Short mmCIF file of C-alpha atoms in Angstrom, two decimals:
data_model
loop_
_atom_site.label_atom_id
_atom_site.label_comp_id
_atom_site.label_asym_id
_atom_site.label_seq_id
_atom_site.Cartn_x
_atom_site.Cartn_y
_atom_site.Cartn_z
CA UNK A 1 -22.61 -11.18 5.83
CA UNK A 2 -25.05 -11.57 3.08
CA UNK A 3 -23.55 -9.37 0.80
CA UNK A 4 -19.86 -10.59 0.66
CA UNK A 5 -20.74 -14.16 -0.50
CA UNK A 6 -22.79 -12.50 -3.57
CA UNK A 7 -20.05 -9.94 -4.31
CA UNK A 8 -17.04 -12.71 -3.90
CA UNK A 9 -18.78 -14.67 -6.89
CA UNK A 10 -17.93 -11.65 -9.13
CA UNK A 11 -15.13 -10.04 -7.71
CA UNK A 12 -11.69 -10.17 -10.09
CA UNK A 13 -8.39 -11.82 -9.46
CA UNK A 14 -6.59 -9.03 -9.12
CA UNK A 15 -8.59 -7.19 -6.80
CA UNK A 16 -7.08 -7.68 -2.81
CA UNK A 17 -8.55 -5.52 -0.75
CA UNK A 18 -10.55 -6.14 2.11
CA UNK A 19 -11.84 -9.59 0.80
CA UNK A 20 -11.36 -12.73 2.60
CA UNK A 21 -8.39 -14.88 2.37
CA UNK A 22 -6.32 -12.04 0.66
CA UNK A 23 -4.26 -10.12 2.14
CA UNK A 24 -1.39 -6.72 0.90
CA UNK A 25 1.41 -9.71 0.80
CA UNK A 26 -0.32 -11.59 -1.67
CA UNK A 27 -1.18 -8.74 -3.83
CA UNK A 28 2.52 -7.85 -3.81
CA UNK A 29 3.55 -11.28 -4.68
CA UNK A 30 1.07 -11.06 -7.52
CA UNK A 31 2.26 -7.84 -8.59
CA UNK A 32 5.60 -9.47 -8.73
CA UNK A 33 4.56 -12.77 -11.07
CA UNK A 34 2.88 -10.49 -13.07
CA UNK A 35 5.94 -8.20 -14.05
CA UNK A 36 7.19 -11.49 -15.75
CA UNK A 37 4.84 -13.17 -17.27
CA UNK A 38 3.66 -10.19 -19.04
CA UNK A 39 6.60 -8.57 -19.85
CA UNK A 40 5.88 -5.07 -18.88
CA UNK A 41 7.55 -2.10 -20.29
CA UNK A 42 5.53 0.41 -18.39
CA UNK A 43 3.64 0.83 -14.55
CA UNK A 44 0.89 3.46 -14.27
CA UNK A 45 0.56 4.25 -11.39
CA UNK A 46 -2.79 6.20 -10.39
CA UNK A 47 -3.62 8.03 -7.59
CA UNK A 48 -7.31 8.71 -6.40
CA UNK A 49 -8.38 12.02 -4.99
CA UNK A 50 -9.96 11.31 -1.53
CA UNK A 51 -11.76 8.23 -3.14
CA UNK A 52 -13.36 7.47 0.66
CA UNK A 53 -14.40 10.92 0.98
CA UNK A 54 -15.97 11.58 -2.84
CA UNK A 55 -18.04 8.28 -3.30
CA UNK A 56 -21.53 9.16 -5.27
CA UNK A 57 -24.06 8.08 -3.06
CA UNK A 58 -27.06 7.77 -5.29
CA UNK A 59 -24.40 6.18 -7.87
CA UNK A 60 -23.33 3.80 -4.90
CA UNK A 61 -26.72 2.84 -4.39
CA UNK A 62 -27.19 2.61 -8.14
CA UNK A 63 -24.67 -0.26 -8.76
CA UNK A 64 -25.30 -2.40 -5.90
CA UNK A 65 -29.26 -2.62 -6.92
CA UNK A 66 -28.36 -4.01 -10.17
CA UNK A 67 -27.33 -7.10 -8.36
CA UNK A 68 -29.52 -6.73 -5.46
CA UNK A 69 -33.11 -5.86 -5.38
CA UNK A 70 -34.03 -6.12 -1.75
CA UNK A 71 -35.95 -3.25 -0.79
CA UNK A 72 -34.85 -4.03 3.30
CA UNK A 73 -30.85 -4.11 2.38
CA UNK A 74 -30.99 -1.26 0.13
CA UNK A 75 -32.64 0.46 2.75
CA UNK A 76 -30.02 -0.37 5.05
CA UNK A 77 -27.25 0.70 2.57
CA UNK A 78 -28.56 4.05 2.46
CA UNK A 79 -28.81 4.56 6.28
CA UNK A 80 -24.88 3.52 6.08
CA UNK A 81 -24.28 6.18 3.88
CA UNK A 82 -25.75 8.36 5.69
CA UNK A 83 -24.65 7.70 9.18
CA UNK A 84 -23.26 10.83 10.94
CA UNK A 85 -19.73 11.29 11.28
CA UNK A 86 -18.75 11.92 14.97
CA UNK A 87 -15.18 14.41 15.29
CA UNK A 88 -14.65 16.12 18.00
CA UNK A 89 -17.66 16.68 19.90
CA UNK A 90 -19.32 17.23 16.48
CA UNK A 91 -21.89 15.52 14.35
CA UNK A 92 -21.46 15.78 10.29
CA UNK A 93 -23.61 13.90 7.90
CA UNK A 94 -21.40 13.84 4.52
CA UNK A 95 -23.84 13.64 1.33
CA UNK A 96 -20.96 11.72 -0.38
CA UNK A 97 -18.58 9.51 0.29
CA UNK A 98 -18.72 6.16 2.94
CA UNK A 99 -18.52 6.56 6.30
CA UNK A 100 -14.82 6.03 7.80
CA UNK A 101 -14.64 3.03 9.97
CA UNK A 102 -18.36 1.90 9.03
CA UNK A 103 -18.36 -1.96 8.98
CA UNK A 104 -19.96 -1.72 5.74
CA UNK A 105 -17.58 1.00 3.55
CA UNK A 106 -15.18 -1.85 2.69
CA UNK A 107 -17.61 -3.95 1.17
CA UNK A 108 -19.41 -1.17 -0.72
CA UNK A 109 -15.76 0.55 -2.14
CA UNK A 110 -15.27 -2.37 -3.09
CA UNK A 111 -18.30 -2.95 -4.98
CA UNK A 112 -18.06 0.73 -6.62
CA UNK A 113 -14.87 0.09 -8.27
CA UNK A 114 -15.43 -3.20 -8.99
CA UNK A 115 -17.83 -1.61 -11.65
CA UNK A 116 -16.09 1.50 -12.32
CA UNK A 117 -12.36 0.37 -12.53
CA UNK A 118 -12.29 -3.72 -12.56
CA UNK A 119 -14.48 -4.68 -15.29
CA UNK A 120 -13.57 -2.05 -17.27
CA UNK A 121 -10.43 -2.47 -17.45
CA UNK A 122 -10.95 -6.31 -18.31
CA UNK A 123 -13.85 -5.59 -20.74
CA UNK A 124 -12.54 -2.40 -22.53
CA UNK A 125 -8.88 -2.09 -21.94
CA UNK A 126 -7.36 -5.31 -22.75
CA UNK A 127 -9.49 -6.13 -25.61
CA UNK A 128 -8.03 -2.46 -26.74
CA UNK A 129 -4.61 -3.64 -26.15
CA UNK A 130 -1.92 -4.76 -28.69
CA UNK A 131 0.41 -5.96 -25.82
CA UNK A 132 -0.28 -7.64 -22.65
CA UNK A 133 -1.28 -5.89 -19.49
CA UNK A 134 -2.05 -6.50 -16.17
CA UNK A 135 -3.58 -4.57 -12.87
CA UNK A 136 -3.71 -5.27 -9.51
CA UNK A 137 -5.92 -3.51 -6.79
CA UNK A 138 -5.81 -2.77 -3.14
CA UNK A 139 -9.15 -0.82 -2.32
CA UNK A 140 -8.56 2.31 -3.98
CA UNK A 141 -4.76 2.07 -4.47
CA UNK A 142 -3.75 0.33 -8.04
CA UNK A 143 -0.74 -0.31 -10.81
CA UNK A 144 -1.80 -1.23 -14.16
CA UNK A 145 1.09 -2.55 -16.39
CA UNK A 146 1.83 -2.32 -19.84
CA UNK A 147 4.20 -4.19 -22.84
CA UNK A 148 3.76 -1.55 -25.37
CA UNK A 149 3.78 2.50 -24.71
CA UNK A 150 1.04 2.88 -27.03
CA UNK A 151 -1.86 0.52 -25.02
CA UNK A 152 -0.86 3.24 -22.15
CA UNK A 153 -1.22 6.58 -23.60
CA UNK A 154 -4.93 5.29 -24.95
CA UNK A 155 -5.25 4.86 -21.38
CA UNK A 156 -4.34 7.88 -20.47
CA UNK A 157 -6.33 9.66 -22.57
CA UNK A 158 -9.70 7.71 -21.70
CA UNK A 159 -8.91 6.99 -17.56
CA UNK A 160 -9.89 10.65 -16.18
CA UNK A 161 -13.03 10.63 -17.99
CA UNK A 162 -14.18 7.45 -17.16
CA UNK A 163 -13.47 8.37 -13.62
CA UNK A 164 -15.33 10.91 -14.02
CA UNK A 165 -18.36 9.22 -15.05
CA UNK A 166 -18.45 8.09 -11.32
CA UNK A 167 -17.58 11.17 -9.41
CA UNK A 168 -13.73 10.43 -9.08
CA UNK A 169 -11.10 12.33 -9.80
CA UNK A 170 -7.16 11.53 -10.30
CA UNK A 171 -4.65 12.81 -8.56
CA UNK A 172 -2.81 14.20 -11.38
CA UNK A 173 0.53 15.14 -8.44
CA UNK A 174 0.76 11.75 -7.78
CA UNK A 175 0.21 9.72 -10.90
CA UNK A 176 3.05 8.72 -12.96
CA UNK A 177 4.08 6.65 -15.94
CA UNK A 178 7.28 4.02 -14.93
CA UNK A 179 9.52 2.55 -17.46
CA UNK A 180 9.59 -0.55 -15.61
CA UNK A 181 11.31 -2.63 -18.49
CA UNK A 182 13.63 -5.67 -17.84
CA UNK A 183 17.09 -4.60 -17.52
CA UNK A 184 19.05 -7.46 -19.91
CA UNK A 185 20.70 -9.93 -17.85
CA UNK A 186 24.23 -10.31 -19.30
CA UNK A 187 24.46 -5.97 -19.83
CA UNK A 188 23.95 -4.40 -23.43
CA UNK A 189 21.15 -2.56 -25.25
CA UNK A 190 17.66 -1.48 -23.54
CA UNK A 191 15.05 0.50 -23.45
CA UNK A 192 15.98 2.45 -20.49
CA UNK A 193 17.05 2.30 -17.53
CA UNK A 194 14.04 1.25 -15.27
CA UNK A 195 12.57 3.33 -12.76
CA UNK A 196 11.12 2.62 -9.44
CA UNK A 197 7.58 3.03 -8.74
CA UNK A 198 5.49 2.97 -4.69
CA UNK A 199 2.59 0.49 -4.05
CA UNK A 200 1.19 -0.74 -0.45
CA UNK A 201 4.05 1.02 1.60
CA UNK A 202 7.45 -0.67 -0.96
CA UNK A 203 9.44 1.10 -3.29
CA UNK A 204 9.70 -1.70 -6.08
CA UNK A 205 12.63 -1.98 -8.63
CA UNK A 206 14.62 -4.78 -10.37
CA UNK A 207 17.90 -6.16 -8.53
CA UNK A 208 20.03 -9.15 -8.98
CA UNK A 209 18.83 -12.32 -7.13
CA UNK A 210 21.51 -14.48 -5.17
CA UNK A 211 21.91 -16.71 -8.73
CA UNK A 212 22.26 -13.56 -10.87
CA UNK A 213 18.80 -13.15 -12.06
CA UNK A 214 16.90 -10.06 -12.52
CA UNK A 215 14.44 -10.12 -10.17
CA UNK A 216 11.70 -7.14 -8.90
CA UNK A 217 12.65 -6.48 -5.55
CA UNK A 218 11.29 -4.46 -2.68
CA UNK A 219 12.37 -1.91 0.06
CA UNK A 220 9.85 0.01 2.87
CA UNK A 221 8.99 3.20 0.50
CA UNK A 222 10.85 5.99 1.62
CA UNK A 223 7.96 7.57 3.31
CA UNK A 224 6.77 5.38 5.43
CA UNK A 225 10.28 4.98 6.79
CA UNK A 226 10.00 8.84 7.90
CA UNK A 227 6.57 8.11 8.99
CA UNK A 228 7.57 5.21 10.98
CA UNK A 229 10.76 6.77 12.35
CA UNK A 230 8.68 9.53 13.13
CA UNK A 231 6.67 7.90 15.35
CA UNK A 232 9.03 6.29 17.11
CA UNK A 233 10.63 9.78 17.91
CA UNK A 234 7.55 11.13 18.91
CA UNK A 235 6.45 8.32 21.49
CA UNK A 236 10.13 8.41 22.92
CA UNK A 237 9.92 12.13 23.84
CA UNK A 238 6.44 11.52 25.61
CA UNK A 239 7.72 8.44 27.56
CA UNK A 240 11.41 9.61 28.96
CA UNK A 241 10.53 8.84 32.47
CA UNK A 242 10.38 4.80 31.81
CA UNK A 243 12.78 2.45 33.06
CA UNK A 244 14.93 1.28 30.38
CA UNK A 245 13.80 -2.25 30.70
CA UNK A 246 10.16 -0.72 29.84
CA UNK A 247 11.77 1.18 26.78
CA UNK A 248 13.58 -1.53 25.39
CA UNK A 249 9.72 -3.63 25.86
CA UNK A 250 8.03 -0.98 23.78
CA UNK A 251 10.56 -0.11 21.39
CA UNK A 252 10.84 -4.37 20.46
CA UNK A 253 6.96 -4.60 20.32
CA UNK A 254 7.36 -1.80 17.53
CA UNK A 255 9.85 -2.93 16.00
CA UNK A 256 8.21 -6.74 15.67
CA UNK A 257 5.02 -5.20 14.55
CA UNK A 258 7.11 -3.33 11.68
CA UNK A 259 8.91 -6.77 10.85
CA UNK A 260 4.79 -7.83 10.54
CA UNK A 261 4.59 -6.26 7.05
CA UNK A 262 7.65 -4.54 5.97
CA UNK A 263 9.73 -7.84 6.99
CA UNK A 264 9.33 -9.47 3.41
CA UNK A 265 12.34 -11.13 1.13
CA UNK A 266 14.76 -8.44 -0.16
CA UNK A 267 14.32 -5.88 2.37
CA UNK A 268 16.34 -6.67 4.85
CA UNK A 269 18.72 -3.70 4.75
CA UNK A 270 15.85 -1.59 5.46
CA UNK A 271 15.03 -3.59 8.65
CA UNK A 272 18.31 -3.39 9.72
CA UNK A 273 18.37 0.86 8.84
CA UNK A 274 15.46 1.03 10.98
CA UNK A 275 16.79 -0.69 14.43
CA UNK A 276 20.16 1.33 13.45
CA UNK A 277 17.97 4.83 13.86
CA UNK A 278 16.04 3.82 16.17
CA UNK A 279 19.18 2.97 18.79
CA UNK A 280 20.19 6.49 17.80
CA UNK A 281 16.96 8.07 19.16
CA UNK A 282 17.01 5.79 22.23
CA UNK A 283 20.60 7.14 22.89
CA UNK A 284 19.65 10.72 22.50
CA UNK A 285 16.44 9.94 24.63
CA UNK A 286 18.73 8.88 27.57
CA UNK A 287 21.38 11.56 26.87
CA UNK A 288 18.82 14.27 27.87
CA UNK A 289 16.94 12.54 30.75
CA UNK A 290 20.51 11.89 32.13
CA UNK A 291 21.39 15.91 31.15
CA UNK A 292 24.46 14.16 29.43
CA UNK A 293 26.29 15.52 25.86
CA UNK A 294 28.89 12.71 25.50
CA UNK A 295 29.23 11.63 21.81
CA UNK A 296 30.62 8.69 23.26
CA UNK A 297 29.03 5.50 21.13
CA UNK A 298 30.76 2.37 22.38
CA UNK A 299 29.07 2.45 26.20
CA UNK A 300 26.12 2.73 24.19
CA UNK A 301 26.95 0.05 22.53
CA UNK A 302 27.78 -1.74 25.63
CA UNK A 303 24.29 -0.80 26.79
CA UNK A 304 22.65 -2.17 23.72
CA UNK A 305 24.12 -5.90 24.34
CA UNK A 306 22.12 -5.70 27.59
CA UNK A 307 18.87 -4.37 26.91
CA UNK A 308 19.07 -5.88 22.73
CA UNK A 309 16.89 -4.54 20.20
CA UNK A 310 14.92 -7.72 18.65
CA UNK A 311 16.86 -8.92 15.21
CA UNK A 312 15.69 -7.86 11.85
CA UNK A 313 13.74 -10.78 10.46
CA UNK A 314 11.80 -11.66 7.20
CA UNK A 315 8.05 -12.88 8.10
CA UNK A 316 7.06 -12.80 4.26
CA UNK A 317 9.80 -15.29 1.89
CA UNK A 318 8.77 -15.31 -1.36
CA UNK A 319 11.14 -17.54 -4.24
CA UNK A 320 13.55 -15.42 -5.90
#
């Protein structure tokens, strides 16, 4: 409570995470903006090693004293840090890192690479730049974009070390350079063909709009699909025994709560996948509680117009 309000004076634009007022939707939508108005060529996208789990503690405690000099909350900041971590009957006390699920770890990740990635960027990078660029930052997960290929590989030769600097490392598996260029509206001549790239759980590429434009799109990243699918699967196989008016219950209440975020303009093919899979698992579900083989769909079907699975429906419309 007192530290947010001094933080929030200083915190960037493009930084979304865990800060008041902002939420994954809006950093998506500026994500999108910014792919125009900057004409980007090129995504980076960077992956952090275990950022949570690697945080310098004496570094930590380093940057937040340059703004506050309160011997009391300093104190307090370092007891955070080194709270004991409580798994499975046992008691671990990292010496790096912030604690998961401490009140406090938001705030302070926030603060770390508010220093180590946000002003840096704005203070060294741009200014470096011959073409226009843009980030945008969701705790530890972050795109930068780039107009010219050049501004990106002096990026890429300067980002690792000035991660390291800080204790951080990059996920060199997971990081990859996008051409993200866009595709000319009418056909003819490019750069390339653009690629896709993942950030906050969407695969993003361009597609046509309804009037013909080339717009950047989205679609529920491949992964989380599986993930999502996954769990479905797995909480049908522990909860066979239910009537199938509880089923259907459950199975709608996950299915709204996956329309919560996924349920934005643009993906509603995915949506639709999703219930499509999902009444395939529910059929196989009552197949072997009823000890039946049958192949047969269309009673299914029958079935389905009974006890419905809830519509596919967009929560998040953004103008296209």
């Amino acid at each position: 409570m007192i530290l947010e309000p001094i933080y929030e004076q200083e915190f960037l634009p493009f930084s979304f995470g865990f800060r008041p007022g902002r939420s994954p939707h809006q950093a998506l939508e500026y994500l999108r903006e910014q792919c125009f108005e900057q004409k980007v060529q090129w995504i980076l996208e960077v992956d952090l090693r275990k950022f949570f789990d690697t945080v310098d503690h004496r570094q930590m405690q380093e940057l937040v004293s340059r703004r506050v000099q309160d011997g009391v909350m300093s104190r307090l900041i370092g007891k955070w840090l080194k709270a004991g971590v409580w798994e499975k009957g046992d008691v671990s006390y990292p010496e790096e890192g912030t604690p998961q699920g401490g009140v406090i770890s938001p705030l302070l990740s926030n603060i770390y690479l508010h220093e180590v990635l946000d002003k840096w960027f704005v203070e060294s990078v741009q200014p470096a730049c011959q073409g226009r660029t843009f980030m945008v930052r969701y705790a530890d997960d972050f795109v930068m974009g780039f107009e010219r290929l050049e501004d990106v590989h002096k990026v890429q030769r300067v980002i690792a070390k000035r991660f390291a600097r800080y204790g951080l490392k990059i996920n060199t598996e997971k990081t990859r350079l996008v051409r993200f260029g866009r595709p000319p509206r009418y056909g003819g001549r490019s750069g390339g063909k653009p690629e896709t790239f993942d950030f906050l759980g969407f695969t993003h590429y361009w597609g046509k709009s309804r009037k013909g434009n080339q717009v950047v799109q989205k679609k529920t990243a491949a992964g989380r699909f599986r993930r999502t699918l996954q769990a479905i699967k797995e909480w049908g196989r522990e909860h066979l025994h239910l009537p199938m008016k509880e089923q259907q219950r459950k199975l709608n209440e996950k299915l709204r709560g996956h329309d919560g975020y996924y349920g934005v303009t643009g993906n509603i093919r995915m949506l639709s996948r999703l219930r499509y899979e999902v009444a395939k698992l529910w059929r196989s579900w009552l197949q072997r509680r009823n000890r039946s083989s049958s192949p047969n769909w269309e009673p299914f079907q029958g079935m389905l117009r009974v006890f419905s699975l809830f519509p596919a429906r967009i929560v998040h419309s953004s103008m296209q």
